[in-house]
Short mmCIF file of N, CA, C and O in Angstrom, two decimals:
data_model
loop_
_atom_site.label_atom_id
_atom_site.label_comp_id
_atom_site.label_asym_id
_atom_site.label_seq_id
_atom_site.Cartn_x
_atom_site.Cartn_y
_atom_site.Cartn_z
N MET A 1 95.04 25.51 -10.84
CA MET A 1 95.78 26.52 -11.55
C MET A 1 96.03 26.04 -12.98
O MET A 1 96.56 24.95 -13.19
N GLN A 2 95.66 26.84 -13.95
CA GLN A 2 95.85 26.47 -15.35
C GLN A 2 97.27 26.81 -15.79
O GLN A 2 97.78 27.88 -15.48
N LYS A 3 97.89 25.90 -16.53
CA LYS A 3 99.25 26.11 -17.02
C LYS A 3 99.22 26.89 -18.33
O LYS A 3 98.27 26.78 -19.10
N ALA A 4 100.28 27.63 -18.57
CA ALA A 4 100.41 28.36 -19.84
C ALA A 4 100.52 27.35 -20.98
O ALA A 4 101.16 26.32 -20.82
N PRO A 5 99.89 27.62 -22.13
CA PRO A 5 99.89 26.64 -23.22
C PRO A 5 101.28 26.39 -23.83
O PRO A 5 101.47 25.41 -24.50
N THR A 6 102.24 27.26 -23.58
CA THR A 6 103.56 27.06 -24.17
C THR A 6 104.58 26.56 -23.15
O THR A 6 105.76 26.58 -23.40
N THR A 7 104.12 26.15 -21.99
CA THR A 7 105.01 25.62 -20.97
C THR A 7 104.97 24.10 -21.03
O THR A 7 103.92 23.50 -20.82
N PHE A 8 106.13 23.50 -21.34
CA PHE A 8 106.18 22.05 -21.50
C PHE A 8 107.26 21.44 -20.63
O PHE A 8 108.28 22.08 -20.34
N LYS A 9 107.06 20.19 -20.29
CA LYS A 9 108.08 19.40 -19.61
C LYS A 9 108.64 18.43 -20.66
O LYS A 9 107.87 17.65 -21.25
N PRO A 10 109.95 18.49 -20.96
CA PRO A 10 110.51 17.57 -21.96
C PRO A 10 110.53 16.14 -21.43
O PRO A 10 110.78 15.89 -20.26
N GLY A 11 110.24 15.21 -22.34
CA GLY A 11 110.26 13.79 -22.01
C GLY A 11 111.30 13.07 -22.85
O GLY A 11 112.38 13.59 -23.10
N ALA A 12 110.95 11.90 -23.33
CA ALA A 12 111.87 11.08 -24.12
C ALA A 12 112.24 11.80 -25.42
O ALA A 12 111.41 12.44 -26.05
N THR A 13 113.51 11.67 -25.80
CA THR A 13 114.01 12.25 -27.05
C THR A 13 114.58 11.14 -27.93
O THR A 13 115.30 10.28 -27.45
N GLN A 14 114.21 11.19 -29.20
CA GLN A 14 114.73 10.24 -30.19
C GLN A 14 115.60 10.99 -31.20
O GLN A 14 115.32 12.14 -31.53
N THR A 15 116.63 10.31 -31.68
CA THR A 15 117.48 10.85 -32.74
C THR A 15 117.20 10.06 -34.00
O THR A 15 117.20 8.83 -33.99
N VAL A 16 116.95 10.78 -35.11
CA VAL A 16 116.66 10.15 -36.40
C VAL A 16 117.64 10.70 -37.43
O VAL A 16 117.85 11.91 -37.51
N ALA A 17 118.24 9.82 -38.23
CA ALA A 17 119.16 10.25 -39.29
C ALA A 17 118.38 10.95 -40.40
O ALA A 17 117.34 10.46 -40.84
N VAL A 18 118.88 12.09 -40.84
CA VAL A 18 118.27 12.83 -41.96
C VAL A 18 119.17 12.59 -43.16
O VAL A 18 120.27 13.13 -43.25
N GLY A 19 118.71 11.74 -44.07
CA GLY A 19 119.54 11.35 -45.20
C GLY A 19 118.81 11.42 -46.53
O GLY A 19 117.80 12.12 -46.67
N SER A 20 119.31 10.64 -47.49
CA SER A 20 118.78 10.68 -48.85
C SER A 20 117.50 9.89 -49.04
O SER A 20 116.90 9.92 -50.11
N SER A 21 117.07 9.15 -48.01
CA SER A 21 115.79 8.47 -48.07
C SER A 21 115.04 8.72 -46.76
O SER A 21 115.66 9.01 -45.74
N SER A 22 113.74 8.64 -46.81
CA SER A 22 112.91 8.92 -45.64
C SER A 22 113.24 7.95 -44.51
O SER A 22 113.36 6.75 -44.72
N ALA A 23 113.39 8.50 -43.31
CA ALA A 23 113.63 7.69 -42.11
C ALA A 23 112.66 8.17 -41.04
O ALA A 23 112.44 9.37 -40.88
N ALA A 24 112.09 7.22 -40.31
CA ALA A 24 111.07 7.57 -39.31
C ALA A 24 111.54 7.24 -37.90
O ALA A 24 112.32 6.32 -37.68
N SER A 25 111.02 8.03 -36.96
CA SER A 25 111.25 7.76 -35.54
C SER A 25 110.42 6.56 -35.12
O SER A 25 109.59 6.06 -35.87
N ASN A 26 110.62 6.14 -33.89
CA ASN A 26 109.71 5.18 -33.29
C ASN A 26 108.44 5.94 -32.93
O ASN A 26 108.44 7.18 -32.85
N ALA A 27 107.37 5.25 -32.68
CA ALA A 27 106.12 5.89 -32.29
C ALA A 27 106.28 6.60 -30.95
O ALA A 27 106.97 6.10 -30.05
N VAL A 28 105.65 7.77 -30.83
CA VAL A 28 105.67 8.47 -29.55
C VAL A 28 104.72 7.74 -28.60
O VAL A 28 103.89 6.95 -29.02
N ASN A 29 104.85 8.03 -27.34
CA ASN A 29 104.01 7.44 -26.32
C ASN A 29 102.54 7.71 -26.62
O ASN A 29 102.19 8.77 -27.12
N ALA A 30 101.67 6.78 -26.32
CA ALA A 30 100.25 6.90 -26.63
C ALA A 30 99.60 8.11 -25.96
O ALA A 30 98.61 8.64 -26.45
N GLN A 31 100.17 8.60 -24.85
CA GLN A 31 99.61 9.76 -24.16
C GLN A 31 100.20 11.09 -24.64
O GLN A 31 99.75 12.15 -24.24
N THR A 32 101.21 11.05 -25.51
CA THR A 32 101.87 12.27 -25.98
C THR A 32 100.97 13.02 -26.96
O THR A 32 100.42 12.42 -27.88
N ARG A 33 100.83 14.32 -26.77
CA ARG A 33 100.03 15.16 -27.65
C ARG A 33 100.83 16.30 -28.28
O ARG A 33 100.36 16.98 -29.18
N ASP A 34 102.05 16.54 -27.78
CA ASP A 34 102.90 17.61 -28.30
C ASP A 34 104.32 17.10 -28.44
O ASP A 34 104.81 16.34 -27.59
N ILE A 35 104.99 17.53 -29.53
CA ILE A 35 106.39 17.15 -29.74
C ILE A 35 107.17 18.39 -30.17
O ILE A 35 106.62 19.36 -30.67
N ARG A 36 108.47 18.31 -29.95
CA ARG A 36 109.42 19.35 -30.36
C ARG A 36 110.38 18.71 -31.34
O ARG A 36 110.90 17.63 -31.08
N ILE A 37 110.60 19.36 -32.49
CA ILE A 37 111.52 18.82 -33.50
C ILE A 37 112.56 19.88 -33.84
O ILE A 37 112.22 21.05 -34.04
N VAL A 38 113.81 19.46 -33.94
CA VAL A 38 114.89 20.31 -34.45
C VAL A 38 115.81 19.42 -35.28
O VAL A 38 116.01 18.24 -34.96
N THR A 39 116.33 19.95 -36.38
CA THR A 39 117.21 19.19 -37.26
C THR A 39 118.50 19.97 -37.47
O THR A 39 118.53 21.19 -37.34
N THR A 40 119.57 19.26 -37.82
CA THR A 40 120.86 19.92 -38.07
C THR A 40 121.02 20.32 -39.54
O THR A 40 122.00 20.98 -39.88
N VAL A 41 120.10 19.90 -40.39
CA VAL A 41 120.09 20.28 -41.81
C VAL A 41 118.65 20.59 -42.22
O VAL A 41 117.72 20.16 -41.55
N ASP A 42 118.47 21.33 -43.31
CA ASP A 42 117.12 21.54 -43.82
C ASP A 42 116.51 20.17 -44.12
O ASP A 42 117.16 19.32 -44.73
N ALA A 43 115.27 19.96 -43.68
CA ALA A 43 114.67 18.64 -43.83
C ALA A 43 113.19 18.74 -44.19
O ALA A 43 112.49 19.64 -43.74
N TYR A 44 112.74 17.80 -45.01
CA TYR A 44 111.32 17.59 -45.23
C TYR A 44 110.83 16.76 -44.06
O TYR A 44 111.51 15.81 -43.63
N VAL A 45 109.65 17.08 -43.54
CA VAL A 45 109.13 16.40 -42.35
C VAL A 45 107.68 15.99 -42.57
O VAL A 45 106.89 16.74 -43.15
N GLU A 46 107.35 14.81 -42.10
CA GLU A 46 105.97 14.30 -42.16
C GLU A 46 105.67 13.68 -40.79
O GLU A 46 106.50 12.98 -40.22
N ILE A 47 104.46 13.93 -40.27
CA ILE A 47 104.05 13.39 -38.97
C ILE A 47 102.73 12.65 -39.14
O ILE A 47 101.74 13.24 -39.57
N SER A 48 102.73 11.35 -38.84
CA SER A 48 101.50 10.55 -38.89
C SER A 48 101.81 9.18 -38.29
O SER A 48 102.91 8.93 -37.83
N SER A 49 100.84 8.29 -38.35
CA SER A 49 101.06 6.94 -37.80
C SER A 49 101.97 6.09 -38.67
O SER A 49 102.60 5.16 -38.19
N ALA A 50 102.05 6.41 -39.97
CA ALA A 50 102.94 5.68 -40.89
C ALA A 50 103.51 6.68 -41.91
O ALA A 50 103.19 6.63 -43.09
N PRO A 51 104.35 7.61 -41.45
CA PRO A 51 104.80 8.70 -42.32
C PRO A 51 105.92 8.32 -43.28
O PRO A 51 106.74 7.45 -42.98
N THR A 52 105.93 8.97 -44.43
CA THR A 52 107.04 8.91 -45.37
C THR A 52 107.29 10.36 -45.80
O THR A 52 106.41 10.98 -46.40
N ALA A 53 108.45 10.88 -45.48
CA ALA A 53 108.79 12.25 -45.89
C ALA A 53 109.16 12.25 -47.37
O ALA A 53 109.90 11.38 -47.84
N THR A 54 108.62 13.23 -48.10
CA THR A 54 108.92 13.39 -49.52
C THR A 54 109.17 14.88 -49.79
O THR A 54 109.01 15.72 -48.90
N SER A 55 109.50 15.19 -51.02
CA SER A 55 109.72 16.60 -51.38
C SER A 55 108.42 17.41 -51.33
O SER A 55 108.45 18.63 -51.45
N SER A 56 107.28 16.76 -51.11
CA SER A 56 106.01 17.45 -50.93
C SER A 56 105.69 17.72 -49.46
O SER A 56 104.73 18.42 -49.15
N SER A 57 106.49 17.17 -48.56
CA SER A 57 106.29 17.37 -47.13
C SER A 57 106.73 18.78 -46.75
O SER A 57 107.43 19.45 -47.51
N PHE A 58 106.33 19.23 -45.55
CA PHE A 58 106.74 20.58 -45.15
C PHE A 58 108.24 20.60 -44.83
O PHE A 58 108.82 19.59 -44.45
N ILE A 59 108.85 21.78 -45.00
CA ILE A 59 110.28 21.93 -44.78
C ILE A 59 110.53 22.53 -43.40
O ILE A 59 109.92 23.53 -43.03
N LEU A 60 111.44 21.92 -42.66
CA LEU A 60 111.91 22.46 -41.39
C LEU A 60 113.34 22.93 -41.61
O LEU A 60 114.23 22.11 -41.87
N PRO A 61 113.60 24.24 -41.54
CA PRO A 61 114.96 24.73 -41.74
C PRO A 61 115.91 24.24 -40.64
O PRO A 61 115.47 24.01 -39.50
N ALA A 62 117.16 24.10 -40.96
CA ALA A 62 118.16 23.63 -40.00
C ALA A 62 118.17 24.50 -38.75
O ALA A 62 118.06 25.72 -38.84
N PHE A 63 118.31 23.86 -37.60
CA PHE A 63 118.44 24.49 -36.30
C PHE A 63 117.25 25.40 -35.94
O PHE A 63 117.38 26.32 -35.15
N THR A 64 116.09 25.10 -36.51
CA THR A 64 114.86 25.80 -36.17
C THR A 64 114.03 24.89 -35.29
O THR A 64 113.65 23.80 -35.71
N VAL A 65 113.75 25.32 -34.09
CA VAL A 65 112.95 24.52 -33.16
C VAL A 65 111.48 24.78 -33.46
O VAL A 65 111.04 25.93 -33.52
N GLU A 66 110.73 23.70 -33.66
CA GLU A 66 109.29 23.81 -33.92
C GLU A 66 108.54 22.85 -33.00
O GLU A 66 109.04 21.78 -32.66
N TYR A 67 107.33 23.25 -32.64
CA TYR A 67 106.47 22.46 -31.78
C TYR A 67 105.24 22.05 -32.57
O TYR A 67 104.68 22.86 -33.30
N PHE A 68 104.83 20.79 -32.41
CA PHE A 68 103.70 20.27 -33.18
C PHE A 68 102.77 19.47 -32.27
O PHE A 68 103.21 18.81 -31.34
N ARG A 69 101.48 19.51 -32.59
CA ARG A 69 100.51 18.62 -31.96
C ARG A 69 100.62 17.29 -32.68
O ARG A 69 100.91 17.23 -33.87
N CYS A 70 100.38 16.23 -31.97
CA CYS A 70 100.42 14.91 -32.59
C CYS A 70 99.39 14.02 -31.92
O CYS A 70 98.87 14.35 -30.86
N ALA A 71 99.11 12.92 -32.56
CA ALA A 71 98.24 11.90 -31.96
C ALA A 71 99.14 10.88 -31.28
O ALA A 71 100.27 10.66 -31.70
N GLY A 72 98.64 10.29 -30.22
CA GLY A 72 99.42 9.25 -29.56
C GLY A 72 99.81 8.17 -30.56
O GLY A 72 99.03 7.83 -31.45
N SER A 73 101.02 7.70 -30.48
CA SER A 73 101.57 6.67 -31.35
C SER A 73 101.98 7.17 -32.74
O SER A 73 102.32 6.38 -33.61
N ASP A 74 101.96 8.50 -32.99
CA ASP A 74 102.47 9.04 -34.25
C ASP A 74 103.98 8.86 -34.34
O ASP A 74 104.66 8.70 -33.32
N LYS A 75 104.48 8.91 -35.55
CA LYS A 75 105.92 8.87 -35.83
C LYS A 75 106.28 10.12 -36.62
O LYS A 75 105.41 10.76 -37.20
N VAL A 76 107.56 10.44 -36.65
CA VAL A 76 108.06 11.58 -37.41
C VAL A 76 109.05 11.06 -38.45
O VAL A 76 110.01 10.37 -38.10
N ALA A 77 108.79 11.36 -39.73
CA ALA A 77 109.70 10.95 -40.80
C ALA A 77 110.42 12.19 -41.32
O ALA A 77 109.84 13.27 -41.42
N VAL A 78 111.70 12.02 -41.67
CA VAL A 78 112.52 13.12 -42.16
C VAL A 78 113.28 12.70 -43.41
O VAL A 78 113.58 11.52 -43.60
N LEU A 79 113.59 13.70 -44.23
CA LEU A 79 114.33 13.50 -45.48
C LEU A 79 115.12 14.77 -45.74
O LEU A 79 114.56 15.87 -45.62
N ARG A 80 116.39 14.66 -46.09
CA ARG A 80 117.19 15.87 -46.30
C ARG A 80 116.70 16.64 -47.52
O ARG A 80 116.23 16.06 -48.50
N VAL A 81 116.85 17.96 -47.49
CA VAL A 81 116.47 18.82 -48.60
C VAL A 81 117.60 18.90 -49.61
O VAL A 81 117.40 18.80 -50.81
N GLY A 82 118.84 19.07 -49.17
CA GLY A 82 120.00 19.19 -50.05
C GLY A 82 120.83 17.92 -50.06
O GLY A 82 120.31 16.82 -49.89
N ALA A 83 122.13 18.10 -50.21
CA ALA A 83 123.04 16.96 -50.32
C ALA A 83 123.69 16.58 -48.99
O ALA A 83 124.33 15.55 -48.88
N VAL A 84 123.51 17.41 -47.98
CA VAL A 84 124.18 17.19 -46.69
C VAL A 84 123.28 16.39 -45.76
O VAL A 84 122.09 16.69 -45.63
N THR A 85 123.84 15.38 -45.12
CA THR A 85 123.08 14.57 -44.15
C THR A 85 123.20 15.19 -42.76
O THR A 85 124.10 15.97 -42.50
N GLY A 86 122.28 14.83 -41.91
CA GLY A 86 122.30 15.36 -40.54
C GLY A 86 121.47 14.50 -39.63
O GLY A 86 121.26 13.31 -39.88
N THR A 87 121.01 15.11 -38.54
CA THR A 87 120.19 14.40 -37.58
C THR A 87 118.98 15.25 -37.18
O THR A 87 119.02 16.47 -37.27
N ALA A 88 117.95 14.57 -36.76
CA ALA A 88 116.76 15.24 -36.22
C ALA A 88 116.60 14.75 -34.78
O ALA A 88 116.90 13.59 -34.47
N ARG A 89 116.13 15.63 -33.92
CA ARG A 89 115.84 15.26 -32.55
C ARG A 89 114.34 15.50 -32.34
O ARG A 89 113.83 16.60 -32.56
N VAL A 90 113.64 14.46 -31.92
CA VAL A 90 112.21 14.50 -31.67
C VAL A 90 111.99 14.30 -30.18
O VAL A 90 112.33 13.23 -29.64
N THR A 91 111.45 15.31 -29.51
CA THR A 91 111.26 15.25 -28.06
C THR A 91 109.77 15.27 -27.74
O THR A 91 109.04 16.13 -28.22
N GLU A 92 109.34 14.30 -26.93
CA GLU A 92 107.96 14.26 -26.47
C GLU A 92 107.80 15.28 -25.34
O GLU A 92 108.68 15.45 -24.52
N LEU A 93 106.65 15.97 -25.35
CA LEU A 93 106.40 17.01 -24.37
C LEU A 93 105.12 16.73 -23.59
O LEU A 93 104.19 16.14 -24.11
N SER A 94 105.09 17.19 -22.36
CA SER A 94 103.87 17.12 -21.55
C SER A 94 103.75 18.42 -20.77
O SER A 94 104.69 19.19 -20.67
N GLN A 95 102.55 18.65 -20.21
CA GLN A 95 102.34 19.87 -19.42
C GLN A 95 102.14 19.50 -17.99
O GLN A 95 101.84 18.43 -17.63
#
């Protein structure tokens, strides 16, 4: 039986501070291919094996849940858009 592409089982979740300089999560599990990200403030986000979030990175609006494909061992870097600091939650997903 094939599973629906948007049906995920949540796995490990990391919390990353969203502040005035880029901060990265730990690497996701090598078998992880999908992640869920939500932040408490507008944030610039970068996803790669050695990410640095900058003002050129894509923006994730506060409290907007987004799902992304990733490569095993990728990290997520975040940087606040405005003056307010917050947190990001990065959850590994599986099917």
